[in-house]
Amino acid sequence: MSDKETSIEQAKFQPICMKQRAMAQAKTWILRHHFDGFPKDSDFELKVEQIPEPKDGEILLEAVFLSVDPYMRPYSRARMKEGDVMIGTQVAKVIQSKNPGFPVGSHVVSRHGWRTLTLSDGAEIRKLSGWPQDCPMSLALGAIGMPGLTALYGLEEVCQLRAGETLLVNAAAGAVGTVVGQIAKIKGCRVVGCAGTDAKVSYLKDLGFDHVFNYKTITSLEEALKAAAPDGYDCYFDNVGGSFSSVAIPQMKLFGRIAVCGGISLYNDTTPQTGPFLQLQMVFKQLKMEGFLVGRWEHKNEESLPRLISWMKEGKLKCKEHVTTGFENMPAAFMGMLKGDNIGKAVVKV
Amino acid sequence: MSDKETSIEQAKFQPICMKQRAMAQAKTWILRHHFDGFPKDSDFELKVEQIPEPKDGEILLEAVFLSVDPYMRPYSRARMKEGDVMIGTQVAKVIQSKNPGFPVGSHVVSRHGWRTLTLSDGAEIRKLSGWPQDCPMSLALGAIGMPGLTALYGLEEVCQLRAGETLLVNAAAGAVGTVVGQIAKIKGCRVVGCAGTDAKVSYLKDLGFDHVFNYKTITSLEEALKAAAPDGYDCYFDNVGGSFSSVAIPQMKLFGRIAVCGGISLYNDTTPQTGPFLQLQMVFKQLKMEGFLVGRWEHKNEESLPRLISWMKEGKLKCKEHVTTGFENMPAAFMGMLKGDNIGKAVVKV
């Protein structure tokens, strides 16, 4: 950000800051009840929290964009208790600062959850100081953030995808899937994707996916997967799990690699779903299946984010967002994303 | 083999050879019907085959020990048609030779299946010329052969087992399992094994396994696995698959590695068994599961077999065999092995 921009931001900031001083109140979304099956409105509660003045070393952050992601559903039980603020990442602006590392008007990515204002000591936040001017900051929550890195590491570190290979990706129109397919194309691979609406299928074809189908309107997933890649799949980037995978895994080639990124078909189960055991497929095709979380390669992010940005600037990585406006609509945006309403990254603009 | 031994073998051989010349007949076991569920006597047929005189470059092999292995059950459908000789490996003696590379009286490991005599051009057979004199040749079918190498590669190449880690192995008293546990001990690991009889449990304790239980007499596999390793398992060498694995995999530690060697609980299914989907376990614990076949590392066998022999000579790798006598008993030996009658490697002595 240029000095000029900073000064504009500071100029704009003065009156807001005065208001904040008078009545610094954060809106937060609380996990009222642990989800039981698919989340519902009554599982969430909007609360107001008084925010004290920043002390030395502290900053006050104002959310600009908030992320809603599939992982929040399974993590809600693993990492939260009832009454906690919903977990999540946001792009925020520094609106008060007693920390010279974070000037007023600068932007950060923070992991402070579903809240409009956050008092922070600067830990667990990442500055967006080198962010390209022509790139929307919301992309720091999507293709140039956690979902983009997830796609990159899943393909490079887990699948070890090589040029000329055939890749299958499901939930392909989602925040991660859209990037997976595009990176695989950049790497010279053949990409088969599936998604749940014709509009998504059409968008993915526009992105350059080689073969895309709507898994909700086909008569046989097995036949559709075979038709799309008669010789089978070298790699399978799995965002869905469950019975989709039980059909997909037998379509792998010898020595196929399966990157298990998520299991959106399983997150809302109240009783565990079951399917055929896959061990014999694993043995006789010598398949490798690996689950992963993006944080494992955090030490590589500094070199990976510029790669994603370059691809975007070269027009090889297109980024679509599904924007919901209004902090009060966060639960609806989250539930909509779980239902697959979004094409590309689902974000909430405050 | 010393010259002296060779000459003794040749002296013994002369009368047998004369008999062979008069009426060289091989007994063979044929797959009469593809197995439907657990194999039964009527699926096999004993046939006699006339064997012609060896031509230049050919040798006549007489089976000494034949192997019965779990893989034969799933491979019967994948690699054989009804009427084929049952697949398998044997230790055989050269009883006629028109190939200077294979002198009469020398021994080989051959992959010619369930047959007493084989005419061979020397392809697909491995000489046992460097075999240590104090080591029974039948071990070339077990701990110093395919099952031993399977254990070694599963631990080193797939699990990448490190000193101090905790390993789980099932079917632990089998040909592969006994070697898995012992190599893991050599590598400084803690080994938990399970088997299906108290005699097997007792034998595995004698071998130095740290914790062994009889999975048939416990009330809860989950509780038994937790009690044996309260902090979980780094590695899991899986010979069983199916519902055992569905209980075992949630007991893995973060970044656990699962080597899927076989799935003996699944081989005889007529309709596929089902169990809970494992994708969420895979993701949130970042587990890696890989199926493998021993032949993948065949290029390493020449350096690996001497390692197994050294461990055996040092007393660190003990080898037990379950010997059935009589070629006519091969189906019974095979079915008995599938039922778990054996402790250690099941072989048939002709």
XYZ file of C-alpha atoms in Angstrom:
700
model
C 0.000 0.000 0.000
C 1.407 3.416 -0.979
C 1.880 6.290 1.465
C -0.817 8.153 -0.358
C -3.307 5.382 0.189
C -2.380 5.115 3.814
C -3.033 8.771 4.366
C -6.424 8.510 2.656
C -7.291 5.592 4.875
C -6.202 7.532 7.935
C -8.251 10.554 6.895
C -11.337 8.391 6.482
C -10.633 6.693 9.730
C -10.749 9.665 12.099
C -14.532 9.924 12.533
C -14.963 6.128 12.788
C -12.277 6.086 15.391
C -14.065 8.732 17.408
C -17.230 6.640 17.302
C -15.305 3.535 18.346
C -13.924 5.396 21.308
C -17.397 6.314 22.383
C -18.903 2.849 22.090
C -16.614 0.110 20.792
C -18.980 -2.803 20.428
C -18.243 -5.957 18.467
C -21.003 -8.017 16.965
C -20.204 -11.724 17.229
C -21.858 -14.918 16.111
C -21.879 -17.507 18.868
C -22.261 -21.281 18.526
C -25.379 -21.510 20.668
C -25.858 -25.268 20.275
C -23.536 -27.841 18.799
C -24.839 -28.748 15.349
C -26.922 -31.884 15.229
C -27.151 -32.807 11.570
C -27.384 -29.916 9.151
C -26.892 -26.539 10.932
C -30.014 -24.469 11.567
C -30.654 -20.813 12.471
C -31.300 -21.586 16.116
C -27.784 -23.061 16.477
C -26.375 -19.536 16.150
C -26.778 -16.450 18.306
C -25.791 -12.857 17.546
C -24.180 -11.226 20.579
C -22.694 -7.851 21.292
C -19.381 -7.592 23.100
C -17.812 -4.462 24.620
C -14.305 -3.853 23.305
C -11.873 -1.991 25.605
C -9.376 0.583 24.340
C -6.212 -0.947 22.838
C -3.290 -1.054 25.260
C 0.326 -0.664 24.232
C 1.155 -3.240 21.565
C -2.495 -3.842 20.702
C -4.561 -3.036 17.649
C -8.265 -2.832 16.937
C -9.376 -4.683 13.790
C -12.557 -4.117 11.835
C -13.757 -7.015 9.695
C -14.135 -6.235 5.989
C -14.682 -9.723 4.544
C -15.382 -12.903 6.477
C -14.934 -16.424 5.206
C -17.401 -19.293 5.435
C -15.752 -22.655 4.778
C -16.755 -26.323 4.933
C -14.169 -27.140 7.624
C -16.124 -25.032 10.131
C -18.791 -27.717 10.285
C -16.605 -30.621 11.536
C -14.331 -28.303 13.526
C -17.242 -26.836 15.438
C -17.434 -29.959 17.565
C -13.694 -30.661 17.667
C -12.500 -27.166 18.543
C -15.412 -25.249 20.034
C -17.745 -25.457 22.947
C -21.246 -24.030 23.083
C -21.065 -20.281 23.728
C -17.798 -19.821 21.794
C -17.528 -17.378 18.919
C -17.686 -19.291 15.610
C -14.199 -20.027 14.289
C -13.058 -18.515 11.017
C -10.800 -16.224 9.055
C -11.445 -12.628 7.999
C -9.827 -9.792 6.110
C -9.772 -6.863 8.521
C -8.614 -3.282 8.601
C -6.573 -1.807 11.432
C -8.718 1.021 12.815
C -6.781 1.783 16.005
C -3.163 0.913 16.632
C -0.770 1.001 19.544
C 1.529 -1.391 17.669
C 3.922 0.179 15.138
C 3.968 -3.082 13.157
C 0.326 -2.571 12.203
C -0.377 0.997 11.082
C -3.933 2.293 11.057
C -5.509 1.688 7.639
C -3.436 -1.391 6.864
C -5.128 -4.725 6.245
C -4.548 -8.137 7.727
C -5.891 -11.675 7.582
C -6.901 -12.748 11.047
C -8.226 -15.990 12.506
C -10.449 -14.419 15.103
C -13.733 -15.900 13.977
C -17.144 -14.473 13.235
C -16.840 -10.993 14.747
C -16.895 -7.431 13.472
C -14.298 -5.945 15.807
C -11.290 -7.617 17.368
C -8.719 -6.412 19.845
C -5.455 -8.126 18.925
C -1.867 -8.203 20.115
C -0.732 -9.014 16.576
C -0.372 -12.739 17.137
C -1.970 -15.146 14.651
C -2.532 -12.421 12.085
C -0.880 -12.005 8.693
C -0.257 -8.587 7.142
C -1.464 -7.959 3.626
C 1.198 -5.283 3.109
C 2.502 -6.717 -0.185
C -0.961 -7.302 -1.588
C -1.223 -6.348 -5.298
C -3.325 -3.242 -5.858
C -5.359 -4.745 -8.688
C -6.360 -7.796 -6.678
C -9.471 -7.754 -4.465
C -8.495 -8.281 -0.852
C -11.274 -10.799 -0.382
C -9.184 -13.224 -2.463
C -6.929 -13.514 0.577
C -9.718 -15.743 1.919
C -9.973 -17.739 -1.327
C -7.747 -18.482 -4.299
C -4.869 -16.400 -2.867
C -5.405 -17.719 0.644
C -6.169 -20.901 2.506
C -8.343 -22.566 -0.168
C -5.830 -21.775 -2.946
C -2.942 -23.092 -0.860
C -4.992 -26.186 -0.033
C -5.410 -26.870 -3.737
C -1.719 -26.266 -4.432
C -0.367 -28.435 -1.612
C -2.900 -31.176 -2.223
C -1.749 -31.432 -5.827
C 1.981 -30.877 -5.364
C 2.741 -32.361 -1.951
C 0.117 -35.083 -1.642
C -0.749 -36.158 -5.198
C 2.644 -35.227 -6.635
C 0.765 -34.577 -9.854
C 2.803 -34.857 -13.039
C 2.214 -33.412 -16.504
C 0.091 -35.635 -18.694
C -1.771 -37.279 -15.827
C -5.540 -37.421 -15.444
C -7.051 -35.845 -12.348
C -10.508 -36.178 -10.846
C -11.827 -33.463 -8.542
C -15.253 -33.346 -6.927
C -17.038 -30.355 -5.422
C -15.151 -28.871 -8.335
C -17.011 -25.552 -8.359
C -16.135 -24.829 -4.739
C -13.439 -22.543 -3.378
C -10.818 -25.312 -3.443
C -12.096 -27.315 -6.428
C -12.009 -24.400 -8.882
C -8.344 -23.788 -8.024
C -7.470 -27.508 -8.092
C -8.699 -27.873 -11.658
C -6.988 -24.720 -12.884
C -3.623 -25.571 -11.304
C -3.844 -29.072 -12.783
C -4.430 -27.502 -16.210
C -1.425 -25.201 -15.662
C 0.586 -28.363 -14.947
C -0.448 -29.943 -18.248
C -2.934 -32.455 -16.901
C -6.308 -33.664 -18.076
C -8.975 -32.558 -15.576
C -12.315 -34.215 -14.900
C -14.562 -32.360 -12.504
C -18.010 -32.850 -11.129
C -20.428 -30.478 -9.532
C -24.089 -30.348 -8.577
C -25.715 -27.802 -10.912
C -25.632 -27.161 -14.649
C -24.515 -23.589 -14.001
C -21.475 -24.898 -12.124
C -20.736 -27.368 -14.921
C -20.889 -24.570 -17.445
C -18.595 -22.334 -15.369
C -16.025 -25.115 -14.962
C -16.009 -25.750 -18.702
C -15.318 -22.031 -19.168
C -12.390 -22.378 -16.774
C -10.868 -24.986 -19.086
C -11.740 -28.224 -17.304
C -11.553 -31.016 -19.909
C -14.652 -32.890 -18.831
C -17.296 -31.856 -16.325
C -20.577 -33.453 -15.366
C -23.464 -32.780 -13.020
C -23.400 -35.695 -10.595
C -27.021 -35.021 -9.605
C -28.466 -35.578 -13.063
C -26.489 -38.605 -14.275
C -27.908 -42.112 -13.992
C -24.655 -43.805 -12.931
C -21.637 -42.154 -11.324
C -19.533 -45.193 -12.194
C -20.451 -44.963 -15.873
C -19.898 -41.195 -15.915
C -16.440 -41.558 -14.366
C -15.519 -44.358 -16.776
C -16.753 -42.384 -19.772
C -14.775 -39.303 -18.709
C -11.528 -41.255 -18.343
C -11.711 -44.765 -19.829
C -8.125 -45.522 -18.756
C -8.789 -44.369 -15.202
C -7.449 -41.626 -12.970
C -3.897 -41.052 -11.796
C -4.962 -38.624 -9.092
C -8.150 -37.905 -7.221
C -8.567 -34.711 -5.214
C -11.388 -35.625 -2.847
C -13.488 -32.929 -1.199
C -16.542 -35.105 -0.746
C -15.673 -38.571 0.611
C -18.349 -41.128 1.420
C -20.185 -43.007 -1.264
C -18.778 -40.792 -4.028
C -15.308 -42.046 -3.139
C -16.475 -45.644 -2.965
C -17.380 -45.352 -6.638
C -14.401 -43.189 -7.625
C -11.592 -45.166 -5.998
C -12.160 -48.306 -8.094
C -11.641 -46.044 -11.148
C -8.072 -45.218 -10.130
C -5.114 -46.424 -12.171
C -2.331 -48.558 -10.726
C -0.284 -46.450 -8.276
C -3.030 -43.809 -8.153
C -2.837 -41.088 -5.495
C -5.820 -39.808 -3.560
C -5.571 -36.506 -1.689
C -8.344 -36.427 0.900
C -8.981 -32.745 1.494
C -12.422 -32.977 3.033
C -15.590 -35.001 3.241
C -18.498 -32.646 2.773
C -20.868 -35.566 2.169
C -20.151 -36.747 5.723
C -19.990 -33.564 7.824
C -23.667 -33.432 8.704
C -24.173 -37.119 9.510
C -25.926 -37.854 12.751
C -25.179 -41.560 12.416
C -22.099 -42.575 10.422
C -22.776 -43.587 6.826
C -21.244 -46.827 5.642
C -19.892 -48.158 2.365
C -17.842 -51.015 0.961
C -14.370 -51.554 2.397
C -11.670 -50.296 0.077
C -8.630 -52.246 1.276
C -8.578 -54.689 -1.630
C -8.699 -51.832 -4.138
C -5.875 -50.187 -2.221
C -3.707 -53.316 -2.284
C -4.158 -54.609 -5.786
C -3.873 -51.190 -7.415
C -1.203 -50.118 -4.897
C -3.098 -46.888 -4.230
C -1.986 -44.202 -1.839
C -4.613 -42.193 0.033
C -3.590 -39.329 2.277
C -5.604 -36.920 4.328
C -4.133 -33.469 4.793
C -4.637 -30.037 6.308
C -3.187 -26.959 4.666
C -1.313 -25.843 7.775
C 1.198 -28.663 7.363
C 3.042 -26.623 4.733
C 2.680 -23.199 6.354
C 6.465 -22.781 6.089
C 6.029 -22.736 2.294
C 3.266 -20.127 2.178
C 5.641 -17.231 1.636
C 6.825 -18.756 -1.624
C 3.462 -20.248 -2.584
C 1.250 -17.160 -2.364
C 3.309 -15.257 -4.985
C 2.965 -18.275 -7.316
C -0.812 -18.136 -6.992
C -0.747 -14.369 -7.561
C 1.420 -14.778 -10.695
C -0.941 -17.326 -12.169
C -3.831 -15.009 -11.481
C -2.068 -12.060 -13.140
C -1.236 -14.235 -16.162
C -4.944 -15.073 -16.478
C -4.315 -18.768 -15.792
C -6.073 -18.736 -12.452
C -9.494 -17.149 -12.471
C -11.196 -16.380 -9.204
C -14.931 -16.256 -8.703
C -16.595 -15.259 -5.468
C -20.074 -15.750 -4.082
C -20.554 -12.663 -1.933
C -23.218 -12.336 0.762
C -23.602 -8.845 2.193
C -24.118 -8.128 5.870
C -22.571 -9.609 8.986
C -26.051 -10.571 10.160
C -26.242 -13.010 7.216
C -23.227 -15.110 8.218
C -25.217 -18.179 9.330
C -27.247 -18.079 6.109
C -24.058 -17.753 4.039
C -22.498 -20.655 5.924
C -25.523 -22.918 5.510
C -25.875 -21.914 1.866
C -22.240 -22.828 1.224
C -22.781 -26.242 2.887
C -25.744 -26.778 0.553
C -23.620 -25.801 -2.450
C -25.269 -22.475 -3.308
C -21.909 -20.941 -4.162
C -19.822 -21.029 -7.330
C -16.271 -20.264 -6.232
C -15.428 -18.895 -2.813
C -18.252 -17.984 -0.427
C -17.480 -14.785 1.492
C -19.462 -12.329 3.555
C -18.934 -8.604 3.056
C -19.621 -6.672 6.219
C 26.107 -75.618 -2.193
C 29.506 -77.313 -1.983
C 30.847 -79.654 -4.639
C 30.546 -82.499 -2.187
C 26.858 -81.786 -1.679
C 26.308 -81.495 -5.387
C 27.854 -84.871 -6.010
C 25.715 -86.454 -3.288
C 22.632 -84.885 -4.864
C 23.669 -86.188 -8.264
C 24.281 -89.672 -6.919
C 20.807 -89.713 -5.357
C 19.353 -88.341 -8.530
C 20.356 -91.064 -10.973
C 17.603 -93.615 -10.193
C 14.917 -90.918 -9.932
C 16.080 -89.573 -13.259
C 15.761 -93.003 -14.889
C 12.225 -93.260 -13.552
C 11.415 -89.760 -14.865
C 12.668 -90.728 -18.294
C 10.392 -93.717 -18.354
C 7.233 -91.866 -17.263
C 7.672 -88.133 -16.565
C 4.304 -87.251 -15.159
C 3.528 -84.113 -13.202
C 0.765 -84.010 -10.658
C -1.002 -80.655 -10.770
C -3.794 -79.019 -8.803
C -6.283 -77.327 -11.106
C -8.761 -74.568 -10.234
C -11.851 -76.530 -11.223
C -14.369 -73.840 -10.271
C -13.772 -70.248 -9.323
C -14.154 -69.924 -5.560
C -17.534 -68.729 -4.415
C -17.089 -67.723 -0.799
C -14.697 -69.845 1.220
C -12.855 -72.393 -1.004
C -14.063 -76.005 -0.828
C -12.582 -79.353 -1.881
C -14.700 -79.557 -5.010
C -13.173 -76.301 -6.316
C -9.886 -78.169 -6.875
C -8.999 -81.097 -9.120
C -5.835 -83.213 -9.130
C -4.656 -83.858 -12.678
C -1.744 -85.692 -14.203
C 0.216 -84.077 -17.007
C 2.780 -85.747 -19.272
C 6.111 -83.947 -19.256
C 8.281 -84.221 -22.396
C 12.075 -84.561 -22.302
C 13.881 -81.261 -21.761
C 15.149 -79.694 -24.977
C 18.358 -77.675 -25.214
C 18.225 -74.828 -22.714
C 15.504 -76.475 -20.656
C 15.505 -78.019 -17.204
C 13.160 -80.329 -15.358
C 12.234 -79.180 -11.842
C 10.911 -81.339 -9.030
C 8.952 -79.538 -6.301
C 10.353 -79.950 -2.796
C 8.297 -77.373 -0.870
C 5.214 -75.533 -2.111
C 3.806 -72.361 -0.672
C 0.198 -71.641 0.240
C -0.448 -67.931 0.706
C -3.466 -65.687 1.318
C -2.976 -63.767 -1.955
C -3.912 -66.905 -3.912
C -7.536 -66.440 -2.882
C -8.124 -62.977 -4.442
C -5.709 -63.635 -7.313
C -7.548 -66.802 -8.320
C -10.271 -64.705 -9.908
C -8.050 -61.904 -11.140
C -5.314 -63.988 -12.746
C -6.731 -67.449 -13.427
C -9.487 -69.065 -15.379
C -11.169 -72.325 -14.532
C -8.969 -75.225 -15.623
C -5.688 -73.378 -14.918
C -3.065 -74.800 -12.582
C -3.291 -72.997 -9.209
C -0.795 -70.138 -9.011
C 2.015 -70.253 -6.481
C 5.679 -70.452 -5.644
C 7.749 -73.538 -4.857
C 11.253 -74.531 -3.924
C 12.301 -77.085 -6.535
C 15.316 -79.215 -7.362
C 16.768 -79.455 -10.854
C 16.494 -83.145 -11.755
C 17.332 -82.940 -15.453
C 19.219 -80.159 -17.134
C 20.065 -79.096 -20.640
C 20.881 -75.597 -19.375
C 24.377 -75.065 -17.941
C 23.066 -72.255 -15.739
C 21.039 -74.744 -13.708
C 23.070 -77.853 -12.838
C 21.288 -81.031 -11.786
C 20.891 -81.101 -8.019
C 20.760 -77.337 -7.624
C 17.704 -75.666 -6.129
C 15.560 -72.817 -7.329
C 12.476 -70.845 -6.364
C 9.962 -71.015 -9.166
C 6.566 -69.453 -9.738
C 5.075 -72.362 -11.639
C 2.169 -73.061 -9.335
C 0.808 -76.172 -7.691
C 2.679 -78.889 -9.605
C 5.218 -81.574 -8.783
C 7.269 -81.418 -11.987
C 7.905 -78.463 -14.245
C 9.708 -78.142 -17.528
C 11.305 -74.698 -17.549
C 13.492 -72.607 -19.817
C 14.955 -70.878 -16.773
C 12.766 -67.790 -17.024
C 10.905 -66.579 -13.894
C 12.989 -68.735 -11.593
C 15.549 -67.679 -9.012
C 18.592 -69.780 -8.133
C 19.232 -70.591 -4.496
C 22.957 -71.006 -5.171
C 24.077 -68.689 -2.357
C 21.659 -70.166 0.158
C 23.256 -70.654 3.617
C 23.827 -74.309 4.491
C 22.327 -74.034 7.978
C 19.095 -72.488 6.748
C 16.171 -74.684 5.677
C 15.397 -74.090 2.018
C 11.688 -73.872 2.762
C 12.381 -70.456 4.312
C 12.852 -69.191 0.768
C 9.042 -69.312 0.665
C 8.693 -67.541 4.023
C 10.810 -65.242 6.171
C 13.684 -65.276 3.650
C 11.343 -64.989 0.688
C 8.253 -63.162 -0.461
C 6.539 -62.882 2.964
C 9.730 -61.646 4.651
C 10.339 -59.095 1.919
C 6.690 -58.012 2.152
C 7.186 -57.306 5.852
C 10.450 -55.453 5.236
C 9.194 -53.254 2.391
C 5.872 -52.572 4.106
C 7.724 -51.257 7.153
C 10.597 -49.474 5.435
C 9.150 -48.234 2.151
C 5.482 -47.735 3.034
C 5.358 -47.012 6.777
C 8.844 -45.522 6.924
C 8.932 -46.796 10.476
C 11.281 -44.972 12.830
C 12.862 -46.059 16.104
C 10.670 -45.354 19.110
C 7.395 -45.531 17.216
C 4.457 -47.764 18.093
C 3.323 -50.280 15.488
C 0.140 -52.295 15.244
C 0.088 -55.501 13.201
C -2.835 -57.866 12.776
C -2.794 -61.472 11.603
C 0.420 -61.152 13.564
C 1.113 -64.886 13.794
C 1.014 -65.356 10.037
C 3.919 -65.634 7.612
C 4.141 -61.865 7.151
C 2.964 -60.737 10.599
C 5.605 -62.678 12.530
C 8.338 -61.024 10.473
C 6.725 -57.558 10.673
C 6.770 -57.610 14.470
C 10.320 -58.894 14.698
C 11.732 -56.355 12.226
C 9.905 -53.576 14.088
C 11.558 -54.770 17.305
C 14.958 -54.808 15.560
C 14.257 -51.188 14.599
C 13.604 -50.194 18.202
C 9.846 -49.890 18.051
C 7.046 -50.873 20.377
C 4.987 -53.648 18.774
C 1.355 -54.466 19.409
C 0.072 -57.575 17.667
C -3.151 -59.458 17.554
C -3.977 -62.983 16.578
C -6.860 -65.424 16.848
C -5.717 -68.139 19.285
C -4.063 -68.161 22.698
C -1.270 -70.369 21.306
C -0.490 -67.704 18.727
C -0.557 -64.981 21.381
C 1.869 -66.989 23.478
C 4.209 -67.579 20.524
C 4.245 -63.872 19.626
C 5.086 -62.933 23.201
C 8.006 -65.375 22.992
C 9.134 -63.589 19.834
C 9.376 -60.341 21.808
C 6.194 -58.534 20.795
C 5.475 -55.942 23.510
C 1.740 -56.489 23.724
C -0.348 -59.208 22.100
C -4.012 -60.067 22.447
C -6.441 -62.634 21.102
C -8.967 -60.583 19.147
C -11.492 -63.424 19.307
C -11.752 -63.497 23.091
C -11.774 -59.765 23.928
C -15.014 -57.922 24.549
C -14.062 -54.720 22.681
C -11.400 -54.352 20.007
C -11.460 -50.584 20.499
C -10.772 -50.913 24.227
C -8.056 -53.511 23.638
C -6.289 -51.290 21.108
C -6.561 -48.260 23.410
C -5.257 -50.219 26.376
C -2.308 -51.538 24.383
C -1.267 -48.076 23.197
C -3.061 -45.272 25.070
C -1.275 -42.613 22.973
C -2.214 -44.327 19.718
C -0.297 -45.910 16.877
C 2.245 -44.333 14.554
C 2.081 -47.191 12.086
C -0.403 -49.913 11.286
C 0.591 -52.915 9.170
C -2.756 -54.190 7.965
C -3.161 -57.781 6.787
C -6.857 -57.996 7.611
C -8.790 -54.911 6.451
C -12.549 -54.628 6.853
C -14.148 -53.969 10.202
C -10.864 -54.524 12.083
C -9.429 -51.522 10.255
C -12.521 -49.439 10.891
C -11.795 -49.790 14.595
C -8.008 -49.557 14.305
C -7.717 -46.478 12.094
C -9.369 -44.116 14.625
C -6.617 -45.225 17.046
C -3.871 -43.799 14.836
C -1.794 -40.815 15.922
C -1.557 -37.616 13.904
C 0.417 -38.316 10.692
C -0.004 -42.072 11.175
C 0.948 -44.384 8.298
C -1.055 -47.429 7.307
C 0.521 -50.082 5.090
C -2.268 -52.139 3.555
C -0.669 -55.482 2.791
C -3.798 -57.591 2.483
C -7.390 -57.955 3.532
C -7.902 -61.533 4.638
C -11.205 -60.615 6.325
C -12.548 -59.667 2.878
C -11.161 -62.306 0.492
C -14.026 -64.759 0.842
C -16.898 -62.277 0.682
C -19.679 -63.151 -1.701
C -21.283 -59.739 -1.207
C -19.039 -56.824 -0.219
C -18.970 -56.024 3.504
C -19.471 -52.417 4.491
C -18.255 -50.181 7.283
C -18.058 -46.527 8.272
C -16.349 -44.153 5.867
C -12.863 -43.217 7.010
C -12.251 -39.969 5.121
C -12.761 -37.685 8.114
C -10.292 -39.711 10.190
C -7.869 -39.496 7.276
C -8.194 -35.712 6.992
C -8.170 -34.572 10.582
C -5.335 -36.880 11.624
C -3.583 -36.393 8.270
C -3.209 -40.154 7.872
C -1.537 -41.849 4.952
C -2.814 -45.237 3.820
C -1.053 -47.116 1.063
C -1.704 -50.485 -0.497
C 1.304 -52.338 -1.818
C 2.549 -55.512 -3.465
C 6.013 -56.860 -2.745
C 7.043 -56.957 -6.411
C 7.268 -53.159 -6.500
C 10.692 -53.319 -4.877
C 11.992 -56.421 -6.677
C 15.076 -54.415 -7.690
C 16.005 -54.281 -4.008
C 15.648 -57.996 -3.299
C 19.304 -58.750 -3.893
C 20.301 -56.448 -1.038
C 17.269 -57.225 1.119
C 17.478 -61.024 1.278
C 20.979 -60.943 2.855
C 19.650 -58.523 5.492
C 16.900 -60.979 6.399
C 19.439 -63.836 6.485
C 21.760 -61.823 8.760
C 18.969 -61.078 11.221
C 18.085 -64.766 11.243
C 21.681 -65.807 11.895
C 21.930 -63.245 14.708
C 18.849 -64.794 16.303
C 16.831 -61.597 15.878
C 14.490 -63.087 13.288
C 13.001 -66.419 14.257
C 11.175 -68.427 11.653
C 8.403 -70.868 12.399
C 6.755 -73.034 9.767
C 3.505 -74.918 9.662
C 4.361 -77.899 7.436
C 1.772 -80.094 5.747
C 3.154 -83.235 4.132
C 2.012 -84.546 0.772
C 1.234 -82.798 -2.483
C -2.260 -84.309 -2.351
C -2.925 -82.167 0.730
C -2.353 -78.791 -0.929
C -6.025 -77.724 -0.981
C -6.375 -78.689 2.684
C -3.210 -76.754 3.551
C -4.473 -73.739 1.619
C -7.903 -73.774 3.228
C -6.363 -74.356 6.662
C -4.101 -71.323 6.184
C -7.106 -69.183 5.194
C -8.818 -70.309 8.408
C -5.717 -69.426 10.413
C -4.600 -72.932 11.382
C -0.953 -71.978 10.925
C 1.520 -70.277 13.226
C 4.194 -68.847 10.944
C 4.530 -69.772 7.303
C 2.282 -72.496 5.883
C 4.181 -74.761 3.461
C 3.583 -78.143 1.893
C 6.400 -80.659 1.775
C 6.049 -82.962 -1.199
